[in-house]
Amino acid sequence: MQVTPSAAGHRSGFVALIGRPNVGKSTLVNQLVGDKVAITSPVAQTTRNRLRAILTTDEAQLILVDTPGIHKPHHLLGERLVQSARSAIGEVDQVLLLLEGCEPPGRGDAFIVNLLRQQRLPVQVVLNKWDQVPTAQRPEADAAYRDLLAESGWPIHHCCALTGEGCPELVQAVSALMPEGPQLYPPEMVSDQPERLLMAELIREQVLLLTREEVPHSVAVSIDRVEEMPSKGKGGGRTAVLATVLVERKSQKGILIGKGGAMLKAIGQGARLQMQTLIDGPVYLELFVKVVPDWRSKPQRLAELGYAEEGR
Ligand code: GDP
Ligand code: MG
């Protein structure tokens, strides 16, 4: 795993994609990250927002968070969706508001704009499906949306998520407004993998259980590799997991490793047993400890990584 220290000028953070259902959020995520990400269920996530896709460039790492579509709440479900999108807004660095460029703005759009204007986050607007707007009608369509967004001052981008037109410029613009920060994920990681998050959580649990007060809960765990190892001879196959425990200070690293590696061994054993239950098969777990000094300054990102703070 390469968690780069905060290289000068490198930027990273979370971007919420907000917009009505069907506006093209998932298509945009796929387009930005590449076809490796299979965005599956459009089912609303009613609890916390989940990371969906990770876009790594030379300059930045953007973690794209797909949110449920926002509607003006008419009933309880709508309210839940809005709540969930609101909480997503509270946990990201920037918002991408997707609007359907090929349709005139509607009341629902004004509702979303107002909601976002109450936040202090940077917002950029994507007029998506721009390919569906005949060239002759583009100035008019553009003007209608500029009216809607006039007081916001948000930058507007015209895109076609389907073909990728306008997307490189969009990535640049989004990256530029990100806070400076290190890569939060290995660059080859492109998507949210719930099983991995659970594995990380199990390791973190053991760290907290076994080290108690000595290592604060700003400890983070990253699952670097999960591999199926074929069976050799009589023994069956097993799942090999390589993981890194990130801490802030050298002294914490010492505690985690323990005398002669005893602590790390105990953490690994405890986590391995839990993982075997999780995946219902034998696990080989290799744990590393790494010091990443500025890790604690990103508590909201830790939460996003699935390492919720106590009581959450
Ligand atoms: P979501 O509900 O916001 O995630 O929307 P989806 O990504 O599922 O897209 C909804 C539909 O719009 C799909 O049929 C996409 O193929 C289509 N779509 C998305 N972006 C574009 C675009 O830029 N141009 C065109 N023509 N269609 C698009
Ligand atoms: Mg979708």
CSV table of C-alpha atoms and ligand atoms in Angstrom, one decimal:
chain,number,residue,atom,x,y,z
A,1,MET,CA,0.0,0.0,0.0
A,2,GLN,CA,1.3,3.4,-0.8
A,3,VAL,CA,-0.1,6.1,1.4
A,4,THR,CA,2.0,8.9,0.2
A,5,PRO,CA,2.8,11.6,2.7
A,6,SER,CA,1.1,14.8,1.8
A,7,ALA,CA,3.2,15.7,-1.2
A,8,ALA,CA,3.3,19.4,-1.8
A,9,GLY,CA,0.4,20.3,-4.0
A,10,HIS,CA,-1.3,16.9,-3.9
A,11,ARG,CA,-5.0,17.1,-3.1
A,12,SER,CA,-7.5,14.6,-1.9
A,13,GLY,CA,-11.0,14.4,-0.5
A,14,PHE,CA,-14.5,13.4,-0.8
A,15,VAL,CA,-17.0,14.6,-3.4
A,16,ALA,CA,-20.7,14.0,-3.1
A,17,LEU,CA,-22.6,13.6,-6.3
A,18,ILE,CA,-26.0,15.1,-5.7
A,19,GLY,CA,-28.9,15.1,-8.1
A,20,ARG,CA,-32.3,13.8,-9.0
A,21,PRO,CA,-32.6,10.1,-9.8
A,22,ASN,CA,-31.7,9.4,-13.5
A,23,VAL,CA,-29.7,12.5,-14.0
A,24,GLY,CA,-26.6,10.4,-14.7
A,25,LYS,CA,-24.7,10.2,-11.4
A,26,SER,CA,-23.8,6.6,-11.8
A,27,THR,CA,-22.9,7.0,-15.4
A,28,LEU,CA,-20.6,9.9,-14.5
A,29,VAL,CA,-18.9,7.9,-11.7
A,30,ASN,CA,-18.2,5.1,-14.2
A,31,GLN,CA,-17.0,7.5,-16.8
A,32,LEU,CA,-14.6,9.2,-14.4
A,33,VAL,CA,-13.2,6.1,-12.8
A,34,GLY,CA,-13.3,3.8,-15.8
A,35,ASP,CA,-15.4,0.8,-16.6
A,36,LYS,CA,-13.9,-1.3,-13.8
A,37,VAL,CA,-16.5,0.1,-11.4
A,38,ALA,CA,-19.8,-1.6,-11.6
A,39,ILE,CA,-22.2,0.7,-9.9
A,40,THR,CA,-24.9,-1.6,-8.9
A,41,SER,CA,-28.0,-0.8,-6.9
A,42,PRO,CA,-29.6,2.5,-7.2
A,43,VAL,CA,-31.3,1.6,-3.9
A,44,ALA,CA,-31.2,4.5,-1.5
A,45,GLN,CA,-28.7,4.3,1.2
A,46,THR,CA,-30.5,5.4,4.2
A,47,THR,CA,-27.8,5.2,6.9
A,48,ARG,CA,-24.4,6.7,6.1
A,49,ASN,CA,-23.1,7.6,2.8
A,50,ARG,CA,-20.8,5.1,1.3
A,51,LEU,CA,-17.8,5.7,-0.8
A,52,ARG,CA,-18.4,4.4,-4.3
A,53,ALA,CA,-15.4,5.1,-6.4
A,54,ILE,CA,-11.9,6.3,-6.2
A,55,LEU,CA,-10.3,8.4,-8.9
A,56,THR,CA,-6.6,8.8,-8.7
A,57,THR,CA,-4.6,11.2,-10.9
A,58,ASP,CA,-1.1,12.5,-10.6
A,59,GLU,CA,-2.4,15.6,-8.8
A,60,ALA,CA,-5.3,14.3,-6.8
A,61,GLN,CA,-7.3,11.6,-5.4
A,62,LEU,CA,-11.1,12.1,-5.5
A,63,ILE,CA,-13.4,9.8,-3.6
A,64,LEU,CA,-16.7,10.0,-5.3
A,65,VAL,CA,-19.7,9.4,-3.1
A,66,ASP,CA,-22.9,8.6,-4.9
A,67,THR,CA,-25.9,9.8,-2.9
A,68,PRO,CA,-29.6,9.0,-3.3
A,69,GLY,CA,-31.4,11.3,-5.5
A,70,ILE,CA,-32.9,14.3,-3.7
A,71,HIS,CA,-36.6,15.0,-4.1
A,72,LYS,CA,-38.6,17.6,-2.4
A,73,PRO,CA,-40.0,15.5,0.5
A,74,HIS,CA,-43.6,14.5,0.0
A,75,HIS,CA,-43.6,11.6,2.3
A,76,LEU,CA,-41.5,9.9,4.8
A,77,LEU,CA,-39.3,8.1,2.3
A,78,GLY,CA,-38.5,11.4,0.6
A,79,GLU,CA,-37.6,12.9,3.9
A,80,ARG,CA,-35.3,10.0,4.7
A,81,LEU,CA,-33.6,10.5,1.3
A,82,VAL,CA,-33.1,14.1,2.0
A,83,GLN,CA,-31.8,13.4,5.4
A,84,SER,CA,-29.3,10.9,4.0
A,85,ALA,CA,-28.2,13.3,1.3
A,86,ARG,CA,-27.9,16.0,3.9
A,87,SER,CA,-25.7,13.9,6.1
A,88,ALA,CA,-23.6,13.1,3.0
A,89,ILE,CA,-23.2,16.8,2.4
A,90,GLY,CA,-21.9,17.2,5.9
A,91,GLU,CA,-19.1,14.7,5.5
A,92,VAL,CA,-17.6,15.7,2.2
A,93,ASP,CA,-15.2,18.4,1.0
A,94,GLN,CA,-17.1,19.3,-2.1
A,95,VAL,CA,-20.4,18.8,-3.9
A,96,LEU,CA,-21.0,18.1,-7.6
A,97,LEU,CA,-24.6,19.0,-8.4
A,98,LEU,CA,-25.8,17.2,-11.4
A,99,LEU,CA,-28.6,18.8,-13.4
A,100,GLU,CA,-30.3,17.6,-16.5
A,101,GLY,CA,-29.1,20.0,-19.0
A,102,CYS,CA,-31.5,18.7,-21.6
A,103,GLU,CA,-34.5,19.6,-19.6
A,104,PRO,CA,-35.5,23.0,-18.4
A,105,PRO,CA,-34.9,23.6,-14.7
A,106,GLY,CA,-37.8,22.7,-12.5
A,107,ARG,CA,-38.9,23.3,-9.0
A,108,GLY,CA,-37.1,20.3,-7.7
A,109,ASP,CA,-33.9,21.8,-8.9
A,110,ALA,CA,-34.5,25.1,-7.1
A,111,PHE,CA,-35.1,23.0,-4.0
A,112,ILE,CA,-31.7,21.3,-4.3
A,113,VAL,CA,-30.0,24.6,-5.0
A,114,ASN,CA,-31.5,26.1,-1.9
A,115,LEU,CA,-30.5,23.2,0.2
A,116,LEU,CA,-26.9,23.4,-1.0
A,117,ARG,CA,-26.7,27.1,-0.5
A,118,GLN,CA,-27.3,26.6,3.2
A,119,GLN,CA,-24.0,24.7,3.3
A,120,ARG,CA,-20.6,26.2,3.3
A,121,LEU,CA,-19.1,23.7,0.9
A,122,PRO,CA,-17.7,24.3,-2.5
A,123,VAL,CA,-20.2,23.3,-5.1
A,124,GLN,CA,-19.7,22.8,-8.8
A,125,VAL,CA,-22.5,22.2,-11.3
A,126,VAL,CA,-22.6,19.7,-14.0
A,127,LEU,CA,-25.2,20.3,-16.7
A,128,ASN,CA,-25.2,16.7,-17.8
A,129,LYS,CA,-26.7,15.1,-21.0
A,130,TRP,CA,-25.5,18.2,-22.9
A,131,ASP,CA,-25.3,16.0,-25.9
A,132,GLN,CA,-29.1,15.8,-25.9
A,133,VAL,CA,-29.4,19.5,-26.3
A,134,PRO,CA,-29.3,20.6,-30.0
A,135,THR,CA,-26.6,23.1,-30.7
A,136,ALA,CA,-29.1,25.8,-31.6
A,137,GLN,CA,-30.8,25.5,-28.3
A,138,ARG,CA,-27.7,25.4,-26.1
A,139,PRO,CA,-27.5,29.2,-25.4
A,140,GLU,CA,-31.1,29.2,-24.2
A,141,ALA,CA,-30.6,26.1,-22.1
A,142,ASP,CA,-27.5,27.5,-20.6
A,143,ALA,CA,-29.2,30.8,-19.8
A,144,ALA,CA,-32.1,29.1,-18.0
A,145,TYR,CA,-29.6,27.3,-15.7
A,146,ARG,CA,-27.5,30.4,-15.2
A,147,ASP,CA,-30.7,32.1,-14.0
A,148,LEU,CA,-31.4,29.3,-11.6
A,149,LEU,CA,-27.8,29.4,-10.3
A,150,ALA,CA,-27.1,33.1,-10.6
A,151,GLU,CA,-26.7,34.1,-7.0
A,152,SER,CA,-24.7,31.0,-6.1
A,153,GLY,CA,-21.6,31.8,-8.0
A,154,TRP,CA,-21.0,28.1,-8.6
A,155,PRO,CA,-18.9,27.1,-11.7
A,156,ILE,CA,-21.0,25.4,-14.4
A,157,HIS,CA,-19.7,22.5,-16.5
A,158,HIS,CA,-21.3,21.1,-19.6
A,159,CYS,CA,-20.8,17.3,-19.8
A,160,CYS,CA,-21.9,14.2,-21.4
A,161,ALA,CA,-21.3,11.5,-18.8
A,162,LEU,CA,-22.1,8.8,-21.4
A,163,THR,CA,-19.2,9.8,-23.8
A,164,GLY,CA,-16.9,11.6,-21.4
A,165,GLU,CA,-17.2,14.9,-23.1
A,166,GLY,CA,-16.3,17.7,-20.7
A,167,CYS,CA,-15.1,15.2,-18.1
A,168,PRO,CA,-11.3,15.8,-18.1
A,169,GLU,CA,-12.0,19.5,-17.5
A,170,LEU,CA,-14.4,18.6,-14.8
A,171,VAL,CA,-11.9,16.5,-13.0
A,172,GLN,CA,-9.4,19.3,-13.1
A,173,ALA,CA,-11.8,21.8,-11.7
A,174,VAL,CA,-12.9,19.5,-8.9
A,175,SER,CA,-9.3,18.6,-8.0
A,176,ALA,CA,-8.4,22.3,-7.9
A,177,LEU,CA,-11.0,23.0,-5.1
A,178,MET,CA,-9.9,20.0,-3.0
A,179,PRO,CA,-8.0,20.5,0.2
A,180,GLU,CA,-4.3,19.5,0.1
A,181,GLY,CA,-3.9,16.0,1.4
A,182,PRO,CA,-2.3,12.7,0.7
A,183,GLN,CA,-3.6,9.7,-1.2
A,184,LEU,CA,-6.1,8.1,1.1
A,185,TYR,CA,-6.3,4.8,-0.9
A,186,PRO,CA,-3.8,2.8,-2.9
A,187,PRO,CA,-3.9,4.2,-6.4
A,188,GLU,CA,-5.0,0.9,-7.9
A,189,MET,CA,-8.1,0.8,-5.8
A,190,VAL,CA,-11.1,2.0,-7.7
A,191,SER,CA,-14.2,1.0,-5.8
A,192,ASP,CA,-15.9,0.5,-2.6
A,193,GLN,CA,-15.7,-3.1,-1.5
A,194,PRO,CA,-17.8,-3.8,1.5
A,195,GLU,CA,-16.1,-7.0,2.4
A,196,ARG,CA,-12.8,-5.2,2.6
A,197,LEU,CA,-14.3,-2.5,4.8
A,198,LEU,CA,-15.6,-5.1,7.1
A,199,MET,CA,-12.2,-6.8,7.3
A,200,ALA,CA,-10.6,-3.5,8.1
A,201,GLU,CA,-13.2,-2.9,10.8
A,202,LEU,CA,-12.4,-6.3,12.4
A,203,ILE,CA,-8.7,-5.5,12.6
A,204,ARG,CA,-9.4,-2.1,14.0
A,205,GLU,CA,-11.7,-3.6,16.6
A,206,GLN,CA,-8.9,-5.9,17.7
A,207,VAL,CA,-6.5,-2.9,18.0
A,208,LEU,CA,-8.9,-1.0,20.2
A,209,LEU,CA,-9.7,-4.1,22.2
A,210,LEU,CA,-6.1,-5.0,22.9
A,211,THR,CA,-4.4,-1.7,23.2
A,212,ARG,CA,-7.1,0.1,25.1
A,213,GLU,CA,-6.2,3.7,26.0
A,214,GLU,CA,-2.6,3.6,24.7
A,215,VAL,CA,-3.5,3.9,21.1
A,216,PRO,CA,-6.2,6.4,20.3
A,217,HIS,CA,-9.0,5.5,18.1
A,218,SER,CA,-7.7,7.6,15.3
A,219,VAL,CA,-6.0,4.4,14.2
A,220,ALA,CA,-7.0,3.4,10.7
A,221,VAL,CA,-6.7,0.2,8.8
A,222,SER,CA,-6.3,-0.4,5.2
A,223,ILE,CA,-6.8,-3.7,3.4
A,224,ASP,CA,-4.1,-3.7,0.8
A,225,ARG,CA,-4.7,-7.0,-0.9
A,226,VAL,CA,-7.1,-9.9,-0.8
A,227,GLU,CA,-6.1,-13.0,-2.7
A,228,GLU,CA,-7.3,-16.5,-3.1
A,229,MET,CA,-4.5,-18.9,-2.6
A,230,PRO,CA,-5.0,-22.2,-4.3
A,231,SER,CA,-4.8,-25.4,-2.3
A,232,LYS,CA,-1.5,-27.1,-2.0
A,233,GLY,CA,-1.3,-30.9,-1.6
A,234,LYS,CA,-3.8,-32.0,1.0
A,235,GLY,CA,-4.6,-28.6,2.5
A,236,GLY,CA,-7.5,-26.6,1.1
A,237,GLY,CA,-7.2,-23.1,-0.4
A,238,ARG,CA,-7.3,-20.1,1.8
A,239,THR,CA,-7.8,-16.4,1.5
A,240,ALA,CA,-4.7,-14.3,2.0
A,241,VAL,CA,-5.2,-10.8,3.3
A,242,LEU,CA,-2.5,-8.1,3.5
A,243,ALA,CA,-3.4,-5.1,5.7
A,244,THR,CA,-1.8,-2.0,7.1
A,245,VAL,CA,-2.6,-0.4,10.4
A,246,LEU,CA,-2.0,3.3,10.1
A,247,VAL,CA,-1.0,5.3,13.2
A,248,GLU,CA,0.2,8.8,13.7
A,249,ARG,CA,3.3,8.4,15.8
A,250,LYS,CA,6.3,6.2,16.1
A,251,SER,CA,5.5,5.5,19.8
A,252,GLN,CA,2.1,4.1,18.7
A,253,LYS,CA,3.8,1.9,16.2
A,254,GLY,CA,5.9,0.5,19.0
A,255,ILE,CA,2.8,-0.2,21.2
A,256,LEU,CA,1.1,-1.9,18.3
A,257,ILE,CA,4.0,-4.2,17.5
A,258,GLY,CA,4.7,-5.0,21.1
A,259,LYS,CA,7.6,-6.9,22.7
A,260,GLY,CA,9.0,-9.2,20.1
A,261,GLY,CA,5.9,-8.6,17.9
A,262,ALA,CA,3.6,-10.1,20.5
A,263,MET,CA,0.9,-7.4,20.3
A,264,LEU,CA,0.7,-7.4,16.6
A,265,LYS,CA,0.5,-11.2,16.6
A,266,ALA,CA,-2.4,-11.1,19.1
A,267,ILE,CA,-4.2,-8.5,17.0
A,268,GLY,CA,-3.7,-10.5,13.9
A,269,GLN,CA,-4.9,-13.7,15.5
A,270,GLY,CA,-8.0,-12.1,16.9
A,271,ALA,CA,-8.8,-10.5,13.6
A,272,ARG,CA,-8.1,-13.6,11.6
A,273,LEU,CA,-10.6,-15.7,13.6
A,274,GLN,CA,-13.2,-13.0,13.0
A,275,MET,CA,-12.5,-12.8,9.3
A,276,GLN,CA,-12.8,-16.6,8.9
A,277,THR,CA,-16.3,-16.3,10.3
A,278,LEU,CA,-16.9,-13.4,7.9
A,279,ILE,CA,-15.9,-15.1,4.8
A,280,ASP,CA,-16.6,-18.6,6.0
A,281,GLY,CA,-13.2,-20.0,5.1
A,282,PRO,CA,-9.6,-20.2,6.2
A,283,VAL,CA,-7.7,-16.9,6.2
A,284,TYR,CA,-4.0,-16.1,6.1
A,285,LEU,CA,-3.5,-12.5,7.5
A,286,GLU,CA,-0.4,-10.4,7.3
A,287,LEU,CA,-0.4,-7.2,9.2
A,288,PHE,CA,1.9,-4.2,8.8
A,289,VAL,CA,2.1,-1.0,10.8
A,290,LYS,CA,2.8,2.3,9.3
A,291,VAL,CA,3.2,5.8,10.7
A,292,VAL,CA,1.3,8.4,8.8
A,293,PRO,CA,1.7,11.7,10.7
A,294,ASP,CA,-1.2,13.7,9.4
A,295,TRP,CA,-3.8,10.9,9.6
A,296,ARG,CA,-5.6,12.4,12.6
A,297,SER,CA,-6.2,15.7,10.9
A,298,LYS,CA,-8.7,13.9,8.7
A,299,PRO,CA,-11.2,12.5,11.2
A,300,GLN,CA,-14.1,12.8,8.8
A,301,ARG,CA,-12.2,10.9,6.2
A,302,LEU,CA,-11.6,8.1,8.7
A,303,ALA,CA,-15.2,7.9,9.2
A,304,GLU,CA,-15.7,7.7,5.5
A,305,LEU,CA,-13.2,4.9,5.3
A,306,GLY,CA,-15.6,3.0,7.5
A,307,TYR,CA,-13.7,3.6,10.7
A,308,ALA,CA,-16.5,5.3,12.5
A,309,GLU,CA,-15.7,7.2,15.6
A,310,GLU,CA,-16.9,5.7,18.9
A,311,GLY,CA,-20.6,5.9,19.3
A,312,ARG,CA,-21.4,6.4,15.7
B,1,GDP,P1,-28.5,8.2,-11.8
B,1,GDP,O1,-29.8,7.7,-11.3
B,1,GDP,O2,-28.4,9.7,-11.5
B,1,GDP,O3,-27.4,7.4,-11.2
B,1,GDP,O4,-28.5,8.1,-13.4
B,1,GDP,P2,-27.8,7.0,-14.3
B,1,GDP,O5,-26.3,7.2,-14.3
B,1,GDP,O6,-28.3,5.6,-13.9
B,1,GDP,O7,-28.3,7.4,-15.7
B,1,GDP,C1,-29.7,7.4,-16.1
B,1,GDP,C2,-29.8,7.3,-17.6
B,1,GDP,O8,-29.3,8.4,-18.2
B,1,GDP,C3,-29.1,6.1,-18.1
B,1,GDP,O9,-29.9,5.5,-19.1
B,1,GDP,C4,-27.8,6.7,-18.8
B,1,GDP,O10,-27.3,6.0,-19.9
B,1,GDP,C5,-28.3,8.1,-19.2
B,1,GDP,N1,-27.3,9.1,-19.3
B,1,GDP,C6,-26.4,9.4,-18.3
B,1,GDP,N2,-25.6,10.4,-18.6
B,1,GDP,C7,-26.0,10.7,-19.9
B,1,GDP,C8,-25.5,11.7,-20.9
B,1,GDP,O11,-24.5,12.5,-20.6
B,1,GDP,N3,-26.1,11.7,-22.1
B,1,GDP,C9,-27.1,10.9,-22.4
B,1,GDP,N4,-27.6,11.0,-23.6
B,1,GDP,N5,-27.5,10.0,-21.5
B,1,GDP,C10,-27.0,9.9,-20.3
B,2,MG,MG,-27.4,5.8,-9.9
